[in-house]
């Protein structure tokens, strides 16, 4: 009978008593996990990472060194958040109110970033909430994401724009013919239709599709 090991939290890390950290998760030096945050099992929370109040992190996620995951972010299973990534949570940031008072929690409403299953956010990327990163998508290092990213999309730049597709292995897909793509790492086939990528359609043509349906979104 196998026994899942308990979480390992370095002594210099700050984990609030009201936070939940799953089994087999490692929390490294100087990381901070705030109250009511939930971190799943078998995760890695890197040195100096910050997990805000009420943030939800799924299982088998990697939150790398000095990433700032502000509430109310939601990160699904298997996601990768690279070093020094920032998730914002204030659409109209100000330190003070119009009357000069220091802003309190009651003076603004936080908005969150949603990261889909298996997605990767590269080092020093910034995700401007509210925004959603699709399943198995990849955000290139240094990108600034200002709008939703489709499943399997590869985005880069400031602001981030789609430059291709990636598979579950994270490798850019190769176009085979028409709207059909192939993952060079797994040989899995995908089909592009109306700006979305389908991994359950393996044919190279489908009724009613034309070339305009198979183009990347602008």
PDB file of C-alpha atoms in Angstrom:
ATOM      1  CA  UNK A   1       0.000   0.000   0.000  1.00  0.00           C
ATOM      2  CA  UNK A   2       1.540   3.334  -1.060  1.00  0.00           C
ATOM      3  CA  UNK A   3       1.402   6.328   1.253  1.00  0.00           C
ATOM      4  CA  UNK A   4       1.449   9.862  -0.164  1.00  0.00           C
ATOM      5  CA  UNK A   5       4.080  11.905   1.706  1.00  0.00           C
ATOM      6  CA  UNK A   6       2.974  15.039   3.546  1.00  0.00           C
ATOM      7  CA  UNK A   7       3.845  18.522   2.253  1.00  0.00           C
ATOM      8  CA  UNK A   8       7.372  19.794   2.874  1.00  0.00           C
ATOM      9  CA  UNK A   9       7.569  23.441   3.889  1.00  0.00           C
ATOM     10  CA  UNK A  10      10.935  25.130   4.376  1.00  0.00           C
ATOM     11  CA  UNK A  11      11.289  26.901   7.743  1.00  0.00           C
ATOM     12  CA  UNK A  12      11.733  30.324   6.109  1.00  0.00           C
ATOM     13  CA  UNK A  13       8.475  30.013   4.146  1.00  0.00           C
ATOM     14  CA  UNK A  14       5.361  31.801   5.455  1.00  0.00           C
ATOM     15  CA  UNK A  15       2.265  29.613   5.163  1.00  0.00           C
ATOM     16  CA  UNK A  16      -0.840  30.989   6.846  1.00  0.00           C
ATOM     17  CA  UNK A  17      -2.652  28.683   9.262  1.00  0.00           C
ATOM     18  CA  UNK A  18      -5.825  29.066   7.191  1.00  0.00           C
ATOM     19  CA  UNK A  19      -4.112  28.003   3.949  1.00  0.00           C
ATOM     20  CA  UNK A  20      -4.379  24.423   2.668  1.00  0.00           C
ATOM     21  CA  UNK A  21      -1.297  22.747   1.181  1.00  0.00           C
ATOM     22  CA  UNK A  22      -1.754  19.307  -0.357  1.00  0.00           C
ATOM     23  CA  UNK A  23       0.342  16.195   0.200  1.00  0.00           C
ATOM     24  CA  UNK A  24       3.691  15.786  -1.562  1.00  0.00           C
ATOM     25  CA  UNK A  25       3.867  19.554  -2.253  1.00  0.00           C
ATOM     26  CA  UNK A  26       7.158  21.376  -1.668  1.00  0.00           C
ATOM     27  CA  UNK A  27       7.191  25.015  -0.515  1.00  0.00           C
ATOM     28  CA  UNK A  28      10.666  26.520  -0.860  1.00  0.00           C
ATOM     29  CA  UNK A  29      12.494  29.260   1.038  1.00  0.00           C
ATOM     30  CA  UNK A  30      10.817  32.650   1.581  1.00  0.00           C
ATOM     31  CA  UNK A  31       7.643  31.673  -0.292  1.00  0.00           C
ATOM     32  CA  UNK A  32       4.402  33.110   1.109  1.00  0.00           C
ATOM     33  CA  UNK A  33       0.995  31.421   0.954  1.00  0.00           C
ATOM     34  CA  UNK A  34      -1.770  33.631   2.298  1.00  0.00           C
ATOM     35  CA  UNK A  35      -4.950  32.847   4.219  1.00  0.00           C
ATOM     36  CA  UNK A  36      -7.607  30.654   2.586  1.00  0.00           C
ATOM     37  CA  UNK A  37      -5.354  29.840  -0.367  1.00  0.00           C
ATOM     38  CA  UNK A  38      -5.531  26.247  -1.599  1.00  0.00           C
ATOM     39  CA  UNK A  39      -2.507  24.501  -3.112  1.00  0.00           C
ATOM     40  CA  UNK A  40      -3.058  20.997  -4.476  1.00  0.00           C
ATOM     41  CA  UNK A  41      -0.912  17.909  -4.182  1.00  0.00           C
ATOM     42  CA  UNK A  42       2.518  17.281  -5.720  1.00  0.00           C
ATOM     43  CA  UNK A  43       3.118  20.985  -6.463  1.00  0.00           C
ATOM     44  CA  UNK A  44       6.342  22.976  -6.311  1.00  0.00           C
ATOM     45  CA  UNK A  45       6.149  26.502  -4.900  1.00  0.00           C
ATOM     46  CA  UNK A  46       9.476  28.187  -5.654  1.00  0.00           C
ATOM     47  CA  UNK A  47      11.684  30.473  -3.602  1.00  0.00           C
ATOM     48  CA  UNK A  48      10.084  33.846  -2.930  1.00  0.00           C
ATOM     49  CA  UNK A  49       6.807  33.000  -4.697  1.00  0.00           C
ATOM     50  CA  UNK A  50       3.639  34.712  -3.479  1.00  0.00           C
ATOM     51  CA  UNK A  51       0.206  33.054  -3.426  1.00  0.00           C
ATOM     52  CA  UNK A  52      -2.523  35.531  -2.497  1.00  0.00           C
ATOM     53  CA  UNK A  53      -5.552  35.065  -0.209  1.00  0.00           C
ATOM     54  CA  UNK A  54      -8.095  32.627  -1.596  1.00  0.00           C
ATOM     55  CA  UNK A  55      -6.025  31.716  -4.668  1.00  0.00           C
ATOM     56  CA  UNK A  56      -6.632  28.158  -5.885  1.00  0.00           C
ATOM     57  CA  UNK A  57      -3.740  26.110  -7.305  1.00  0.00           C
ATOM     58  CA  UNK A  58      -4.501  22.650  -8.711  1.00  0.00           C
ATOM     59  CA  UNK A  59      -2.459  19.451  -8.485  1.00  0.00           C
ATOM     60  CA  UNK A  60       1.010  18.974 -10.016  1.00  0.00           C
ATOM     61  CA  UNK A  61       1.581  22.668 -10.679  1.00  0.00           C
ATOM     62  CA  UNK A  62       4.921  24.463 -10.672  1.00  0.00           C
ATOM     63  CA  UNK A  63       4.987  28.040  -9.384  1.00  0.00           C
ATOM     64  CA  UNK A  64       8.558  29.154 -10.003  1.00  0.00           C
ATOM     65  CA  UNK A  65      10.804  31.534  -8.051  1.00  0.00           C
ATOM     66  CA  UNK A  66       9.394  34.994  -7.290  1.00  0.00           C
ATOM     67  CA  UNK A  67       6.149  34.490  -9.207  1.00  0.00           C
ATOM     68  CA  UNK A  68       3.357  36.748  -7.897  1.00  0.00           C
ATOM     69  CA  UNK A  69      -0.045  35.072  -8.064  1.00  0.00           C
ATOM     70  CA  UNK A  70      -2.517  37.640  -6.759  1.00  0.00           C
ATOM     71  CA  UNK A  71      -6.057  36.837  -5.711  1.00  0.00           C
ATOM     72  CA  UNK A  72      -8.521  35.731  -6.980  1.00  0.00           C
ATOM     73  CA  UNK A  73      -6.434  33.706  -9.455  1.00  0.00           C
ATOM     74  CA  UNK A  74      -7.456  30.133 -10.304  1.00  0.00           C
ATOM     75  CA  UNK A  75      -4.796  27.773 -11.682  1.00  0.00           C
ATOM     76  CA  UNK A  76      -5.870  24.345 -12.949  1.00  0.00           C
ATOM     77  CA  UNK A  77      -3.954  21.066 -12.709  1.00  0.00           C
ATOM     78  CA  UNK A  78      -0.544  20.716 -14.320  1.00  0.00           C
ATOM     79  CA  UNK A  79       0.051  24.401 -15.018  1.00  0.00           C
ATOM     80  CA  UNK A  80       3.516  25.991 -15.115  1.00  0.00           C
ATOM     81  CA  UNK A  81       3.974  29.551 -13.828  1.00  0.00           C
ATOM     82  CA  UNK A  82       7.514  30.680 -14.671  1.00  0.00           C
ATOM     83  CA  UNK A  83      10.001  32.751 -12.666  1.00  0.00           C
ATOM     84  CA  UNK A  84       8.918  36.318 -11.850  1.00  0.00           C
ATOM     85  CA  UNK A  85       5.536  35.958 -13.596  1.00  0.00           C
ATOM     86  CA  UNK A  86       2.949  38.492 -12.397  1.00  0.00           C
ATOM     87  CA  UNK A  87      -0.834  38.069 -12.312  1.00  0.00           C
ATOM     88  CA  UNK A  88      -2.426  41.477 -11.758  1.00  0.00           C
ATOM     89  CA  UNK A  89      -5.758  41.920 -10.000  1.00  0.00           C
ATOM     90  CA  UNK A  90      -6.660  45.627 -10.204  1.00  0.00           C
ATOM     91  CA  UNK A  91      -8.151  47.059 -13.415  1.00  0.00           C
ATOM     92  CA  UNK A  92      -7.697  50.684 -12.310  1.00  0.00           C
ATOM     93  CA  UNK A  93      -4.839  50.776  -9.783  1.00  0.00           C
ATOM     94  CA  UNK A  94      -4.512  53.745  -7.483  1.00  0.00           C
ATOM     95  CA  UNK A  95      -2.872  54.065  -4.082  1.00  0.00           C
ATOM     96  CA  UNK A  96      -5.433  56.632  -2.951  1.00  0.00           C
ATOM     97  CA  UNK A  97      -9.105  57.449  -3.508  1.00  0.00           C
ATOM     98  CA  UNK A  98     -10.137  60.631  -5.348  1.00  0.00           C
ATOM     99  CA  UNK A  99     -10.444  62.393  -1.972  1.00  0.00           C
ATOM    100  CA  UNK A 100      -6.850  61.512  -1.072  1.00  0.00           C
ATOM    101  CA  UNK A 101      -7.592  58.700   1.383  1.00  0.00           C
ATOM    102  CA  UNK A 102      -5.362  55.642   1.232  1.00  0.00           C
ATOM    103  CA  UNK A 103      -7.305  52.956  -0.569  1.00  0.00           C
ATOM    104  CA  UNK A 104      -8.524  50.025   1.539  1.00  0.00           C
ATOM    105  CA  UNK A 105      -9.837  46.627   0.484  1.00  0.00           C
ATOM    106  CA  UNK A 106     -13.363  48.057   0.483  1.00  0.00           C
ATOM    107  CA  UNK A 107     -12.471  50.724  -2.094  1.00  0.00           C
ATOM    108  CA  UNK A 108     -11.755  48.390  -5.013  1.00  0.00           C
ATOM    109  CA  UNK A 109     -12.727  44.949  -6.291  1.00  0.00           C
ATOM    110  CA  UNK A 110     -10.006  42.455  -7.293  1.00  0.00           C
ATOM    111  CA  UNK A 111     -10.322  40.553 -10.574  1.00  0.00           C
ATOM    112  CA  UNK A 112      -8.508  37.328 -11.352  1.00  0.00           C
ATOM    113  CA  UNK A 113      -6.493  35.406 -13.911  1.00  0.00           C
ATOM    114  CA  UNK A 114      -7.641  31.914 -14.865  1.00  0.00           C
ATOM    115  CA  UNK A 115      -5.045  29.410 -16.109  1.00  0.00           C
ATOM    116  CA  UNK A 116      -6.293  26.248 -17.820  1.00  0.00           C
ATOM    117  CA  UNK A 117      -5.022  22.719 -17.390  1.00  0.00           C
ATOM    118  CA  UNK A 118      -1.451  22.132 -18.549  1.00  0.00           C
ATOM    119  CA  UNK A 119      -0.851  25.731 -19.653  1.00  0.00           C
ATOM    120  CA  UNK A 120       2.581  27.371 -19.330  1.00  0.00           C
ATOM    121  CA  UNK A 121       3.398  31.002 -18.564  1.00  0.00           C
ATOM    122  CA  UNK A 122       6.998  31.926 -19.431  1.00  0.00           C
ATOM    123  CA  UNK A 123       9.443  33.829 -17.237  1.00  0.00           C
ATOM    124  CA  UNK A 124       8.612  37.491 -16.481  1.00  0.00           C
ATOM    125  CA  UNK A 125       5.339  37.368 -18.395  1.00  0.00           C
ATOM    126  CA  UNK A 126       2.543  39.597 -17.089  1.00  0.00           C
ATOM    127  CA  UNK A 127      -1.125  38.598 -17.261  1.00  0.00           C
ATOM    128  CA  UNK A 128      -3.442  41.604 -16.959  1.00  0.00           C
ATOM    129  CA  UNK A 129      -6.644  40.522 -15.205  1.00  0.00           C
ATOM    130  CA  UNK A 130      -9.335  39.692 -16.026  1.00  0.00           C
ATOM    131  CA  UNK A 131      -7.910  37.253 -18.556  1.00  0.00           C
ATOM    132  CA  UNK A 132      -8.076  33.513 -19.224  1.00  0.00           C
ATOM    133  CA  UNK A 133      -5.207  31.327 -20.463  1.00  0.00           C
ATOM    134  CA  UNK A 134      -6.548  28.277 -22.313  1.00  0.00           C
ATOM    135  CA  UNK A 135      -5.751  24.625 -21.735  1.00  0.00           C
ATOM    136  CA  UNK A 136      -2.218  23.605 -22.801  1.00  0.00           C
ATOM    137  CA  UNK A 137      -1.528  27.099 -24.136  1.00  0.00           C
ATOM    138  CA  UNK A 138       1.934  28.668 -23.894  1.00  0.00           C
ATOM    139  CA  UNK A 139       2.684  32.299 -23.079  1.00  0.00           C
ATOM    140  CA  UNK A 140       6.225  33.217 -24.163  1.00  0.00           C
ATOM    141  CA  UNK A 141       8.702  34.722 -21.720  1.00  0.00           C
ATOM    142  CA  UNK A 142       8.295  38.466 -21.279  1.00  0.00           C
ATOM    143  CA  UNK A 143       4.864  38.617 -22.933  1.00  0.00           C
ATOM    144  CA  UNK A 144       2.107  40.911 -21.666  1.00  0.00           C
ATOM    145  CA  UNK A 145      -1.258  39.175 -21.951  1.00  0.00           C
ATOM    146  CA  UNK A 146      -4.179  41.589 -22.271  1.00  0.00           C
ATOM    147  CA  UNK A 147      -6.834  39.305 -23.782  1.00  0.00           C
ATOM    148  CA  UNK A 148      -7.915  35.673 -23.507  1.00  0.00           C
ATOM    149  CA  UNK A 149      -5.616  33.009 -24.966  1.00  0.00           C
ATOM    150  CA  UNK A 150      -7.239  30.027 -26.781  1.00  0.00           C
ATOM    151  CA  UNK A 151      -6.527  26.404 -25.883  1.00  0.00           C
ATOM    152  CA  UNK A 152      -3.188  25.207 -27.361  1.00  0.00           C
ATOM    153  CA  UNK A 153      -2.275  28.711 -28.571  1.00  0.00           C
ATOM    154  CA  UNK A 154       1.302  30.031 -28.530  1.00  0.00           C
ATOM    155  CA  UNK A 155       1.369  33.770 -27.816  1.00  0.00           C
ATOM    156  CA  UNK A 156       4.277  36.213 -27.570  1.00  0.00           C
ATOM    157  CA  UNK A 157       5.039  39.932 -27.523  1.00  0.00           C
ATOM    158  CA  UNK A 158       3.733  43.151 -25.980  1.00  0.00           C
ATOM    159  CA  UNK A 159       0.802  42.978 -26.147  1.00  0.00           C
ATOM    160  CA  UNK A 160       0.768  39.213 -26.636  1.00  0.00           C
ATOM    161  CA  UNK A 161      -0.478  37.937 -29.991  1.00  0.00           C
ATOM    162  CA  UNK A 162      -0.875  34.418 -31.277  1.00  0.00           C
ATOM    163  CA  UNK A 163       2.072  33.201 -33.347  1.00  0.00           C
ATOM    164  CA  UNK A 164       1.209  29.506 -33.606  1.00  0.00           C
ATOM    165  CA  UNK A 165      -0.083  26.401 -31.875  1.00  0.00           C
ATOM    166  CA  UNK A 166       1.503  24.006 -29.372  1.00  0.00           C
ATOM    167  CA  UNK A 167       0.647  20.460 -28.296  1.00  0.00           C
ATOM    168  CA  UNK A 168       0.550  18.922 -24.857  1.00  0.00           C
ATOM    169  CA  UNK A 169       4.350  18.475 -24.975  1.00  0.00           C
ATOM    170  CA  UNK A 170       4.739  22.250 -25.352  1.00  0.00           C
ATOM    171  CA  UNK A 171       6.455  21.911 -28.740  1.00  0.00           C
ATOM    172  CA  UNK A 172       5.214  24.117 -31.624  1.00  0.00           C
ATOM    173  CA  UNK A 173       2.989  22.169 -33.989  1.00  0.00           C
ATOM    174  CA  UNK A 174       3.895  21.582 -37.633  1.00  0.00           C
ATOM    175  CA  UNK A 175       1.312  22.187 -40.337  1.00  0.00           C
ATOM    176  CA  UNK A 176       0.713  18.977 -42.303  1.00  0.00           C
ATOM    177  CA  UNK A 177      -1.915  20.037 -44.840  1.00  0.00           C
ATOM    178  CA  UNK A 178      -4.822  22.466 -44.832  1.00  0.00           C
ATOM    179  CA  UNK A 179      -5.980  22.793 -41.268  1.00  0.00           C
ATOM    180  CA  UNK A 180      -4.182  19.700 -39.973  1.00  0.00           C
ATOM    181  CA  UNK A 181      -1.246  19.997 -37.586  1.00  0.00           C
ATOM    182  CA  UNK A 182       1.172  17.465 -36.123  1.00  0.00           C
ATOM    183  CA  UNK A 183       3.104  17.470 -32.861  1.00  0.00           C
ATOM    184  CA  UNK A 184       6.735  16.524 -33.666  1.00  0.00           C
ATOM    185  CA  UNK A 185       7.238  15.246 -30.102  1.00  0.00           C
ATOM    186  CA  UNK A 186       4.217  12.928 -29.827  1.00  0.00           C
ATOM    187  CA  UNK A 187       3.010  12.591 -33.452  1.00  0.00           C
ATOM    188  CA  UNK A 188      -0.458  13.536 -32.224  1.00  0.00           C
ATOM    189  CA  UNK A 189      -2.671  15.236 -34.832  1.00  0.00           C
ATOM    190  CA  UNK A 190      -4.788  18.361 -34.402  1.00  0.00           C
ATOM    191  CA  UNK A 191      -7.292  20.164 -36.590  1.00  0.00           C
ATOM    192  CA  UNK A 192      -7.808  23.920 -36.737  1.00  0.00           C
ATOM    193  CA  UNK A 193     -11.345  25.163 -37.208  1.00  0.00           C
ATOM    194  CA  UNK A 194     -12.580  28.762 -36.953  1.00  0.00           C
ATOM    195  CA  UNK A 195      -9.663  29.916 -34.822  1.00  0.00           C
ATOM    196  CA  UNK A 196      -9.767  26.932 -32.440  1.00  0.00           C
ATOM    197  CA  UNK A 197      -7.645  23.801 -32.306  1.00  0.00           C
ATOM    198  CA  UNK A 198      -9.318  20.408 -31.969  1.00  0.00           C
ATOM    199  CA  UNK A 199      -7.375  17.371 -30.821  1.00  0.00           C
ATOM    200  CA  UNK A 200     -10.255  14.961 -31.409  1.00  0.00           C
ATOM    201  CA  UNK A 201     -10.568  15.605 -35.178  1.00  0.00           C
ATOM    202  CA  UNK A 202      -7.859  13.830 -37.158  1.00  0.00           C
ATOM    203  CA  UNK A 203      -9.077  14.242 -40.742  1.00  0.00           C
ATOM    204  CA  UNK A 204      -7.508  16.795 -43.078  1.00  0.00           C
ATOM    205  CA  UNK A 205     -10.829  18.127 -44.330  1.00  0.00           C
ATOM    206  CA  UNK A 206     -14.328  18.606 -43.045  1.00  0.00           C
ATOM    207  CA  UNK A 207     -17.568  19.569 -44.736  1.00  0.00           C
ATOM    208  CA  UNK A 208     -18.265  23.278 -44.850  1.00  0.00           C
ATOM    209  CA  UNK A 209     -14.711  24.439 -44.111  1.00  0.00           C
ATOM    210  CA  UNK A 210     -12.831  26.799 -46.365  1.00  0.00           C
ATOM    211  CA  UNK A 211      -9.393  28.409 -46.173  1.00  0.00           C
ATOM    212  CA  UNK A 212     -10.762  31.402 -44.245  1.00  0.00           C
ATOM    213  CA  UNK A 213     -11.880  29.047 -41.457  1.00  0.00           C
ATOM    214  CA  UNK A 214      -8.336  27.750 -40.997  1.00  0.00           C
ATOM    215  CA  UNK A 215      -6.478  30.971 -40.368  1.00  0.00           C
ATOM    216  CA  UNK A 216      -4.947  32.086 -37.091  1.00  0.00           C
ATOM    217  CA  UNK A 217      -6.825  34.847 -35.293  1.00  0.00           C
ATOM    218  CA  UNK A 218      -5.454  38.338 -35.926  1.00  0.00           C
TER     219      UNK A 218
END
